[in-house]
XYZ file of C-alpha atoms in Angstrom:
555
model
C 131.179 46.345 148.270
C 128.476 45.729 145.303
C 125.312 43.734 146.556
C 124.125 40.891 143.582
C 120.570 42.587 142.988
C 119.384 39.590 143.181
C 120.054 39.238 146.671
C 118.311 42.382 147.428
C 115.476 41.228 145.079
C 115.071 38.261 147.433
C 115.568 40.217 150.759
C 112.800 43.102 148.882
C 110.320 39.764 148.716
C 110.805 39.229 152.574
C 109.942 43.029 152.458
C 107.041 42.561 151.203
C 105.568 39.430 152.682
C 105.613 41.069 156.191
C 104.002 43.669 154.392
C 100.877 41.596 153.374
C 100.642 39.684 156.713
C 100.375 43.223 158.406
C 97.323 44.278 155.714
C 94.884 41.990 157.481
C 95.273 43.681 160.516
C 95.268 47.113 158.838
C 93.465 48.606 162.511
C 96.006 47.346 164.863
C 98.787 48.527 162.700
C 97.983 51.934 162.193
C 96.690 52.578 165.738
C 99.844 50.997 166.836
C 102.084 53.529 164.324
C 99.759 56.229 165.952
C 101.019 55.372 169.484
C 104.608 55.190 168.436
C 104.978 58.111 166.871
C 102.836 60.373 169.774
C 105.859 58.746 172.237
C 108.422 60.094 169.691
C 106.704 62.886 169.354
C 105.364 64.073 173.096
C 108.350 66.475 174.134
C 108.540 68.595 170.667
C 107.143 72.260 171.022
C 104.400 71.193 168.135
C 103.542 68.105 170.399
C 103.508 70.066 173.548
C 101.688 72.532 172.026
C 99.121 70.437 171.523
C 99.553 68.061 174.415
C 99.921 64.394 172.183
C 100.964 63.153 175.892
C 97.914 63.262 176.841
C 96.455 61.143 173.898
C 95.573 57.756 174.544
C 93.095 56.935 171.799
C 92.517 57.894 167.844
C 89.280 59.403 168.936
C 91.017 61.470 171.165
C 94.165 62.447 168.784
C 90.680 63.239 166.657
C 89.381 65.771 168.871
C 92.715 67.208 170.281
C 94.794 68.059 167.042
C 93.071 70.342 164.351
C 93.063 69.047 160.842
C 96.238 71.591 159.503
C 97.173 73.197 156.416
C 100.857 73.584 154.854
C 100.909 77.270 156.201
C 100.117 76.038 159.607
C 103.612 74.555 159.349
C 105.441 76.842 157.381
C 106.432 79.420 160.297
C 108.073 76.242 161.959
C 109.472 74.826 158.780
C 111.635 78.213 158.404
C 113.094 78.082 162.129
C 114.302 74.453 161.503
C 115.953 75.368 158.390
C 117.376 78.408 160.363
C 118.968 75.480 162.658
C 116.257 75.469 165.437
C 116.231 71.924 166.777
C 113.024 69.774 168.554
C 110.584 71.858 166.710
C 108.509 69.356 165.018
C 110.114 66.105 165.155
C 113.091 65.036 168.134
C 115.040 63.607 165.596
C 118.228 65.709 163.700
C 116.811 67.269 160.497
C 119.106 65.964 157.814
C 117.720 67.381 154.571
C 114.950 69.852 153.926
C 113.527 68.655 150.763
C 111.862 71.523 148.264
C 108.674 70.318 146.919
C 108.818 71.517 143.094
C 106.343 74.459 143.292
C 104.602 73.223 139.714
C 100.858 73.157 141.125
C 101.542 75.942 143.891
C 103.630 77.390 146.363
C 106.942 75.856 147.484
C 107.466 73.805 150.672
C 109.963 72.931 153.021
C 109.701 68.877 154.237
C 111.871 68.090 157.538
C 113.576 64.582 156.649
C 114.997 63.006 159.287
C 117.102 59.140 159.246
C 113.977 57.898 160.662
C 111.701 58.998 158.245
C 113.794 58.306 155.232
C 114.004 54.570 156.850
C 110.015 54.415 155.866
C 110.756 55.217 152.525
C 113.109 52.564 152.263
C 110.945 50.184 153.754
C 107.877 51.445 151.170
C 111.137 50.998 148.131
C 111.669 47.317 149.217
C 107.852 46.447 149.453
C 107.565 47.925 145.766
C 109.991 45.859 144.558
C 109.129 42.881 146.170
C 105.648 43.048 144.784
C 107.463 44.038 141.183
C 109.788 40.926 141.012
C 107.160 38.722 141.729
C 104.440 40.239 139.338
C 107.551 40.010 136.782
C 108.114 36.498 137.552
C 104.484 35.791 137.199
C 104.666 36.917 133.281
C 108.425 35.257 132.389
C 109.688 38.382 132.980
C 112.796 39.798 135.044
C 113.740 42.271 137.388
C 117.121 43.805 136.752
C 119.626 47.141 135.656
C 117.470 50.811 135.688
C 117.525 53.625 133.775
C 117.211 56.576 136.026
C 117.611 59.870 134.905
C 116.922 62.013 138.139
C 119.463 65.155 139.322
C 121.003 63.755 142.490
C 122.585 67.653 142.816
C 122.104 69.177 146.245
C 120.828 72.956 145.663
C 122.575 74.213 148.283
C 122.500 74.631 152.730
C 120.360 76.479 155.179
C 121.531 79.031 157.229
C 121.214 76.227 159.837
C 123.838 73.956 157.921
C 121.098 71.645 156.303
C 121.059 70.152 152.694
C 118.457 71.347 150.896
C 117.069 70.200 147.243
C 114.165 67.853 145.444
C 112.610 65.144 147.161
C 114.165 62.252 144.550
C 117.770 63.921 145.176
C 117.547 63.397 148.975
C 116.638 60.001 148.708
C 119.262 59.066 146.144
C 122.040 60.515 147.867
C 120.859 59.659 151.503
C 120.515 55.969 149.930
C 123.165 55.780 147.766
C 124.978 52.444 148.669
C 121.330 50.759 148.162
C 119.747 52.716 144.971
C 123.228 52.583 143.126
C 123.182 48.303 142.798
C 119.988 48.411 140.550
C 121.360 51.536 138.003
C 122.410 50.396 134.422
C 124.778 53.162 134.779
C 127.748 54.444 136.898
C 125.784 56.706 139.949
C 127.903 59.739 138.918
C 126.434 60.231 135.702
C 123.003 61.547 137.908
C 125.586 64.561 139.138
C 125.174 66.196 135.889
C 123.476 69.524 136.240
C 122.314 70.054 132.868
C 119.441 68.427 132.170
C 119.710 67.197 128.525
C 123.705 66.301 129.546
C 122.493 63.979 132.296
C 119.878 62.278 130.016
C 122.279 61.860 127.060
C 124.943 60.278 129.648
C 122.746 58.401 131.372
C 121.715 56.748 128.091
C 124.778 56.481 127.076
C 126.081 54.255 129.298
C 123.081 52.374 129.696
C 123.172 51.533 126.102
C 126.281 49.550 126.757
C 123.409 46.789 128.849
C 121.995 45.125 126.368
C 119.962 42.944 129.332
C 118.699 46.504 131.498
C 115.528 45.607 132.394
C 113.703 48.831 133.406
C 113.043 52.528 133.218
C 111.834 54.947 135.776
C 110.867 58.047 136.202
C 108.619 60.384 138.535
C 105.758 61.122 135.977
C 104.729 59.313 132.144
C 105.935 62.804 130.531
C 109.267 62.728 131.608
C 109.214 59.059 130.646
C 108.467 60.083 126.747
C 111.034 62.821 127.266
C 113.709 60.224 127.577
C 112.377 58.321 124.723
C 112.353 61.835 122.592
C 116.424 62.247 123.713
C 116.894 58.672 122.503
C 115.580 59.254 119.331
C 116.954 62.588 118.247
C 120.440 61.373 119.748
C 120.552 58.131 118.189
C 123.728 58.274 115.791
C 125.564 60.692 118.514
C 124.960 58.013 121.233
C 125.797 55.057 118.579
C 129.273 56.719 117.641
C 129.982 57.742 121.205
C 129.426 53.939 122.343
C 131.205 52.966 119.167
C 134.471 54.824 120.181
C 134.372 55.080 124.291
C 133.659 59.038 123.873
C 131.411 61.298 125.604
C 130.474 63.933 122.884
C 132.227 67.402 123.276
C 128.899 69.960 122.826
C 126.713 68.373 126.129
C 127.577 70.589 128.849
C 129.087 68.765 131.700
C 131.355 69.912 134.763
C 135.120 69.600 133.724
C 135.721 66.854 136.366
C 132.684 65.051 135.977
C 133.409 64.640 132.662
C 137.011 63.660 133.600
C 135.216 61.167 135.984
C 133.224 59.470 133.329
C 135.245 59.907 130.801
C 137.512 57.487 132.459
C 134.512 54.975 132.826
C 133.178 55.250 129.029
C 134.914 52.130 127.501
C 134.590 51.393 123.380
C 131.796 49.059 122.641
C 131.984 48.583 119.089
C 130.153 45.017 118.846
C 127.162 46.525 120.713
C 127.650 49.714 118.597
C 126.886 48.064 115.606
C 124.362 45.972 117.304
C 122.245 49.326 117.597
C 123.316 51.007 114.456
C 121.754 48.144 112.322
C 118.566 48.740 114.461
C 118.388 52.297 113.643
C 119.169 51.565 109.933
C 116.678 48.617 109.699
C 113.916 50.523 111.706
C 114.642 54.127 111.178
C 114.496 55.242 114.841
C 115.815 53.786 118.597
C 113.196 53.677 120.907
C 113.811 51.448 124.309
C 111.960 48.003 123.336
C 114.577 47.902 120.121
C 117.332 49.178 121.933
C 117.005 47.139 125.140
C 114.916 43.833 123.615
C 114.444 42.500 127.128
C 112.721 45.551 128.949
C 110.544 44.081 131.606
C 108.724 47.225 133.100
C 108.477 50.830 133.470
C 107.940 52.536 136.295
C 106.162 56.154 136.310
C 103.278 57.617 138.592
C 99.463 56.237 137.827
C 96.279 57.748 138.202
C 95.311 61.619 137.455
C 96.761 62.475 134.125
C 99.075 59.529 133.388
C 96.888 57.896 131.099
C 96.942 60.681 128.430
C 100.194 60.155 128.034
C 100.305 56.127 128.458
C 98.266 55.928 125.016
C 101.885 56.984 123.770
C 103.779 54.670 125.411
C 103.230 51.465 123.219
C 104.866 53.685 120.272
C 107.959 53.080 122.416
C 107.772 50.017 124.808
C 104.798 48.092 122.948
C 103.303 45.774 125.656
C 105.994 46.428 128.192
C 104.296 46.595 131.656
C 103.836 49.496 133.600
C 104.113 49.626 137.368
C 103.387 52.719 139.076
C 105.934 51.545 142.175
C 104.943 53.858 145.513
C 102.369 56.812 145.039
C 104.368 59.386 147.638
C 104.782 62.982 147.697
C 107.557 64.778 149.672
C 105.625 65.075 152.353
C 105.032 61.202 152.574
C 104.331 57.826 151.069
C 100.651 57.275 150.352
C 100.141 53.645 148.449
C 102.248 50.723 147.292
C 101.224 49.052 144.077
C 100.795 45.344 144.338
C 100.901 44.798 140.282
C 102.160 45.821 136.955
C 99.111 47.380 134.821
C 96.905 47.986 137.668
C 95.931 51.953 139.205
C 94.578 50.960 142.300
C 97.582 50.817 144.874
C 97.452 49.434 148.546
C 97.753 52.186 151.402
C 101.070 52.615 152.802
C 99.810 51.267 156.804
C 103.542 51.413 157.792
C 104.264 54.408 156.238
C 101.858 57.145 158.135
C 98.588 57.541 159.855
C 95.972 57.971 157.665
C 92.578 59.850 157.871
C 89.830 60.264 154.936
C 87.732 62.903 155.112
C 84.211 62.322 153.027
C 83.589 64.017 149.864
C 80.312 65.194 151.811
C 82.790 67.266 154.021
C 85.060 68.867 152.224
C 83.431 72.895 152.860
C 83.101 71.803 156.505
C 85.027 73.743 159.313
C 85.251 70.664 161.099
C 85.406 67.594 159.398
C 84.327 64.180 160.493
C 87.159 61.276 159.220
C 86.932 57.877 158.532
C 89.925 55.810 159.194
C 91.387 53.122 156.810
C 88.894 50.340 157.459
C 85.740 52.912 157.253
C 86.077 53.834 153.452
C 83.611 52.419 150.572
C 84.633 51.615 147.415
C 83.515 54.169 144.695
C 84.061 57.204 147.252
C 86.139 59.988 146.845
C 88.382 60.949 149.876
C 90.672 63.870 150.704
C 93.625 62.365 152.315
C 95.360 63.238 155.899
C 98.743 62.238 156.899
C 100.583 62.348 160.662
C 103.611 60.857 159.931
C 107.771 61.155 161.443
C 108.452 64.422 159.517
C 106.648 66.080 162.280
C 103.209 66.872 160.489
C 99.687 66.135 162.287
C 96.747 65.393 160.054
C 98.430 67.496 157.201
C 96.023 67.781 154.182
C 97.588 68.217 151.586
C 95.116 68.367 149.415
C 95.157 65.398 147.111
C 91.320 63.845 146.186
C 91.893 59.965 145.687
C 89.485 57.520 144.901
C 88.635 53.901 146.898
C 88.755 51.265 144.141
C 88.675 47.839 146.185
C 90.566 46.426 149.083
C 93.767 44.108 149.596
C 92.623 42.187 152.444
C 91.524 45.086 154.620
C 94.135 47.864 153.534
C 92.103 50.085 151.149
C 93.354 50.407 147.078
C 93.586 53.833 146.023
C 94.030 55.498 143.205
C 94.998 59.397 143.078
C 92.275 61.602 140.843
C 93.910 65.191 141.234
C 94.792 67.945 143.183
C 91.483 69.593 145.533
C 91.194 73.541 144.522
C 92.389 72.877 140.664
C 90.128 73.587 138.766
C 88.592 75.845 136.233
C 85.381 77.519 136.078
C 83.595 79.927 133.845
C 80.685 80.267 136.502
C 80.269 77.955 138.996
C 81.049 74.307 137.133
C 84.938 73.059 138.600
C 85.917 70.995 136.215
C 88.956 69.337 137.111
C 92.026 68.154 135.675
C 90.704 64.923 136.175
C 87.517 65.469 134.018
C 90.000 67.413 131.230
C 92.103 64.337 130.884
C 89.282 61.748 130.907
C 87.762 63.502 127.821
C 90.959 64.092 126.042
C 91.846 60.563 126.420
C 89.058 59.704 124.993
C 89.272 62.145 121.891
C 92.940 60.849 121.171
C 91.294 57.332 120.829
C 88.323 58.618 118.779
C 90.320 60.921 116.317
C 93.133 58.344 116.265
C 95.484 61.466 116.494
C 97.871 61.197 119.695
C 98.634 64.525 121.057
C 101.777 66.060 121.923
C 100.404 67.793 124.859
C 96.948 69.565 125.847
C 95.455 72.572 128.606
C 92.179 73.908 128.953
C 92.105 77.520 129.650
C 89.550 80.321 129.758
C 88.925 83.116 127.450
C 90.040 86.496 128.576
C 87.680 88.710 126.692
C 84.076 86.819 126.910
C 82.083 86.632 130.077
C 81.125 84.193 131.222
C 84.126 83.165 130.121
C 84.738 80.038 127.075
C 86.699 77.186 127.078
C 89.969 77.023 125.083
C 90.908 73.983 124.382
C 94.627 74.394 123.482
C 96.287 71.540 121.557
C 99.192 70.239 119.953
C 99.647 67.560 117.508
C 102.618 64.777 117.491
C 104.994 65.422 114.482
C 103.430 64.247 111.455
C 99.867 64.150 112.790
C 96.859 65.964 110.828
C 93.497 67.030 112.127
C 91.300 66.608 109.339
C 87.598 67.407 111.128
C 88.754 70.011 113.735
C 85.136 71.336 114.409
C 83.977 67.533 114.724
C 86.874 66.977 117.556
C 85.698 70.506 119.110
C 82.102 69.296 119.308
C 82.810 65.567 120.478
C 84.882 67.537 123.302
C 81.901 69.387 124.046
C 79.679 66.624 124.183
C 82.447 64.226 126.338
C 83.139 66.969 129.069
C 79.301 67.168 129.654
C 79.221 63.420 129.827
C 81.874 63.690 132.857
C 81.447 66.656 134.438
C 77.368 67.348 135.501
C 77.392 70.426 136.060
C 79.246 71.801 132.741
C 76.749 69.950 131.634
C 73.842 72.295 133.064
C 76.008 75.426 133.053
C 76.375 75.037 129.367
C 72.212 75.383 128.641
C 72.461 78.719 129.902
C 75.509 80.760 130.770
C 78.793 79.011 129.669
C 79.407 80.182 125.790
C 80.874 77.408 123.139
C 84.093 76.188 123.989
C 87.271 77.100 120.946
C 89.948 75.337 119.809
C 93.218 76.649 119.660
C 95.743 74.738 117.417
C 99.136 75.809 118.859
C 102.662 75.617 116.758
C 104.496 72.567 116.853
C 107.374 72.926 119.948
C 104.629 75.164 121.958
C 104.437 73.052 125.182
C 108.410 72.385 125.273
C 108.213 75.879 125.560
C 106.300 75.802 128.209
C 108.147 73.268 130.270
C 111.153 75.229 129.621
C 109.453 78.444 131.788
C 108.641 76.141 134.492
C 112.222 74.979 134.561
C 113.451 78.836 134.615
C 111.191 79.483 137.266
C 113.060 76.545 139.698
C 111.270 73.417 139.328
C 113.004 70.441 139.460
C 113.096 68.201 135.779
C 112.343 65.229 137.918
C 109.286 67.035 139.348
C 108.056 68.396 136.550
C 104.006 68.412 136.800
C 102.492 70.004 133.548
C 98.749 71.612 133.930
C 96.224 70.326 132.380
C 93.861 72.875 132.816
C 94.443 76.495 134.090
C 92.451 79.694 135.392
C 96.273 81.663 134.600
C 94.722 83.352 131.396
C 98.754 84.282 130.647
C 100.083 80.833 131.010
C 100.142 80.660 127.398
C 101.107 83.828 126.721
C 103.575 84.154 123.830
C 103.051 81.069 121.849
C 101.976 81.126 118.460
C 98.115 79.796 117.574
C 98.121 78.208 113.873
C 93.941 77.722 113.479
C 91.373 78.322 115.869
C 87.958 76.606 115.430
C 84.828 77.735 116.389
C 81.312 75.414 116.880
């Protein structure tokens, strides 16, 4: 039986305001998670191992349980998916989700009902904060676009469903996630990627009131908007005449399925075909006039690619809904527009260790209530999928507090970096100063990495660029110099390096439909679409192997 979203809106409010009563007591709750979760946890062969019975304090979890790598786990990861049972969490593994391999190796996450509970919990929070925040600006919450695969990629030799983080949830979740989609839940089994997207529009189209659009990262966001566009008349004549066009590839009785479903909306047809005639393009603001949000990850690179985003959505807010991995849920943003997001206390137990420790065998932590704003962290999680103070390696940044739960925003990924001697500059520094160009130069860019030079040593920085359609770069050696000059600004020790050793950086112009092409390769090579991360910067001096340079510019 359908659920009126606005009752779950209202029961996602109640959510929430528990939420915010707990942040004021930010210690209590997370020692208290602690203690729960050591009692769950006591009889497992990891717990055993390392005796969590015993523990009776966070000091004494401190000392007793080493801070612990992925590959710590891994070994124990493979014997659960072999069907191996009480091995890191008592509860029945019901879906191993495959983290998308785009910024390193591939991992197995145990999910059990218990742990995809606290990602419900973090999902209602979000959207309690969201309807209100809406509310607040005269705006509503209602009908999503979502364009994620909800495909399963197959079983373990131990009988467990395997696949992406976002498919779990959906499909473990269904009954709740499938009340807020501006289209029919079947139109996410589409394997094909473009397929799905062009369905998933399709039908969406029909809701002239949908109020929002979501996706796992800002790029896949534009991607959307880039099917949209191109696919305007074919989606405008399907609507017109309750089709599905003939060339997507879709599975025969999917398509049956849906085909069923698609129902002629002329009135709205025309609607959007005197839009595209009167405007010359669809984007989402003209094709869905009362968008409230959009909801994409914040912080690290997504700001790059938010100085595109009023092209397509003008002021429409952006909300950056749960900062999570598959491994766990990290932050819940309390507001449209904002970056800094308030730690998930419910969701795990968190540790910070100090930027001051990072090389250290042994690092001291802080807890929750110990961390100063303007400090970088790296972050530890124990949480119900069985890990123990798992770093996983992301750096984030302590912007303010929400009563005394910490805001945090996420910077980038420890260990990626690139250096021609001994400077690490980060993806984080790369997208600051390109950013910063794309405002200077007025020139939006279709996409951007940094690599190294193969043939030079020390090696130079190649700044590898390509423009939007229709976009000129009249002063290329005057952008090439200004990104000289920024990446100093941001990054110290570039800034020394470059006196000496580090030779002039080069620009490399690339042909229009370069990085597509390099999305495509990561797709071929497994990842997800929904997870698809794109690297900024890169030490891979092959990554752009193949695709054709139209100027370089030296200083």
């Amino acid at each position: 039986m359908a659920i009126l979203p606005s009752l779950l809106t209202a029961f996602a409010r109640r959510v929430k305001a528990n939420f915010v009563k707990k942040t004021h007591v930010t210690d209590a709750i997370q020692a208290q998670f602690l203690r729960d979760l050591l009692l769950v946890q006591r009889d497992t062969e990891l717990g055993k191992q390392y005796k969590v019975a015993q523990i009776k304090t966070i000091d004494q979890f401190r000392a007793q349980v080493p801070i612990l790598p992925y590959s710590s786990y891994e070994p124990l990861t493979e014997r659960i998916a072999q069907g191996e049972s009480n091995i890191l969490t008592p509860d029945r593994v019901v879906y191993l989700t495959l983290t998308s391999g785009s910024t390193g190796k591939k991992k197995l996450i145990p999910t059990t009902r218990r742990s995809q509970n606290i990602v419900r919990q973090a999902t209602l929070t979000s959207i309690g904060f969201l309807s209100e925040a809406l509310a607040r600006q005269n705006r509503q919450f209602g009908k999503l676009l979502v364009t994620n695969s909800v495909q399963k990629w197959g079983r373990t030799a131990g009988n467990i469903d395997y696949g992406p983080s976002s498919a779990g949830v959906l499909r473990m979740d269904k009954r709740l996630y499938r009340q807020f989609f501006a289209h029919p839940y079947e139109t996410l089994q589409l394997g094909d990627s473009l397929a799905r997207h062009y369905v998933c529009l399709l039908f969406a189209l029909r809701e002239p009131t949908m109020r929002g659009m979501i996706a796992n990262f800002p790029m896949l966001i534009l991607r959307t908007c880039n099917y949209l566009e191109r696919y305007a008349e074919d989606l405008i004549q399907d609507l017109e005449k309750g089709t599905i066009a003939p060339w997507l590839e879709i599975e025969p009785e999917i398509r049956n399925q849906l085909e069923k479903m698609a129902i002629a909306s002329p009135k709205r047809a025309t609607q959007l075909h005197e839009i595209l005639h009167s405007q010359g393009r669809l984007t989402p603001k003209l094709a869905w006039q009362n968008l409230s949000f959009v909801a994409t990850a914040r912080g690290g690179t997504s700001d790059f690619y938010f100085q595109r985003f009023p092209t397509y959505f003008e002021d429409t807010p952006i909300f950056g809904a749960v900062y999570s991995s598959a491994e766990g849920i990290f932050s819940i943003y309390p507001d449209v527009n904002q970056d800094g997001s308030i730690l998930a206390i419910e969701s795990c137990f968190f540790e910070f260790i100090p930027e001051d420790q990072w090389e250290a065998e042994h690092p001291n932590t802080l807890l929750a209530t110990e961390v100063r704003v303007g400090d970088r962290y790296r972050i530890l999680i124990t949480n119900y999928s069985g890990f123990y103070r798992y770093d996983i390696g992301d750096v984030v940044e302590v912007v303010g507090f929400y009563n005394t739960a910490p805001l945090i925003v996420f910077l980038h990924r420890r260990g990626g970096f690139v250096s021609s001697t001994t400077e690490k500059t980060t993806e984080f520094h790369a997208t600051q100063v390109m950013q910063a160009l794309q405002q200077e130069f007025s020139l939006p860019l279709e996409d951007f990495c940094i690599t190294l030079s193969e043939n030079d040593f020390p090696a130079r920085y190649l700044v590898n660029i390509e423009l939007s359609q229709s976009y000129k770069l009249d002063d290329p050696q005057a952008f090439l110099r200004c990104f000289d000059y920024k990446l100093k600004e941001v990054n110290t020790h570039y800034e020394i390096s470059r006196k000496d050793t580090i030779p002039a950086p080069q620009l490399q112009i690339l042909a229009p439909g370069s990085f597509a092409t390099i999305r495509q390769r990561q797709l071929q090579k497994g990842i997800p679409d929904s997870q698809l991360k794109f690297p900024h910067i890169s030490e891979d001096r092959n990554f752009l192997m193949g695709l054709s340079v139209e100027k370089k510019i030296d200083l």
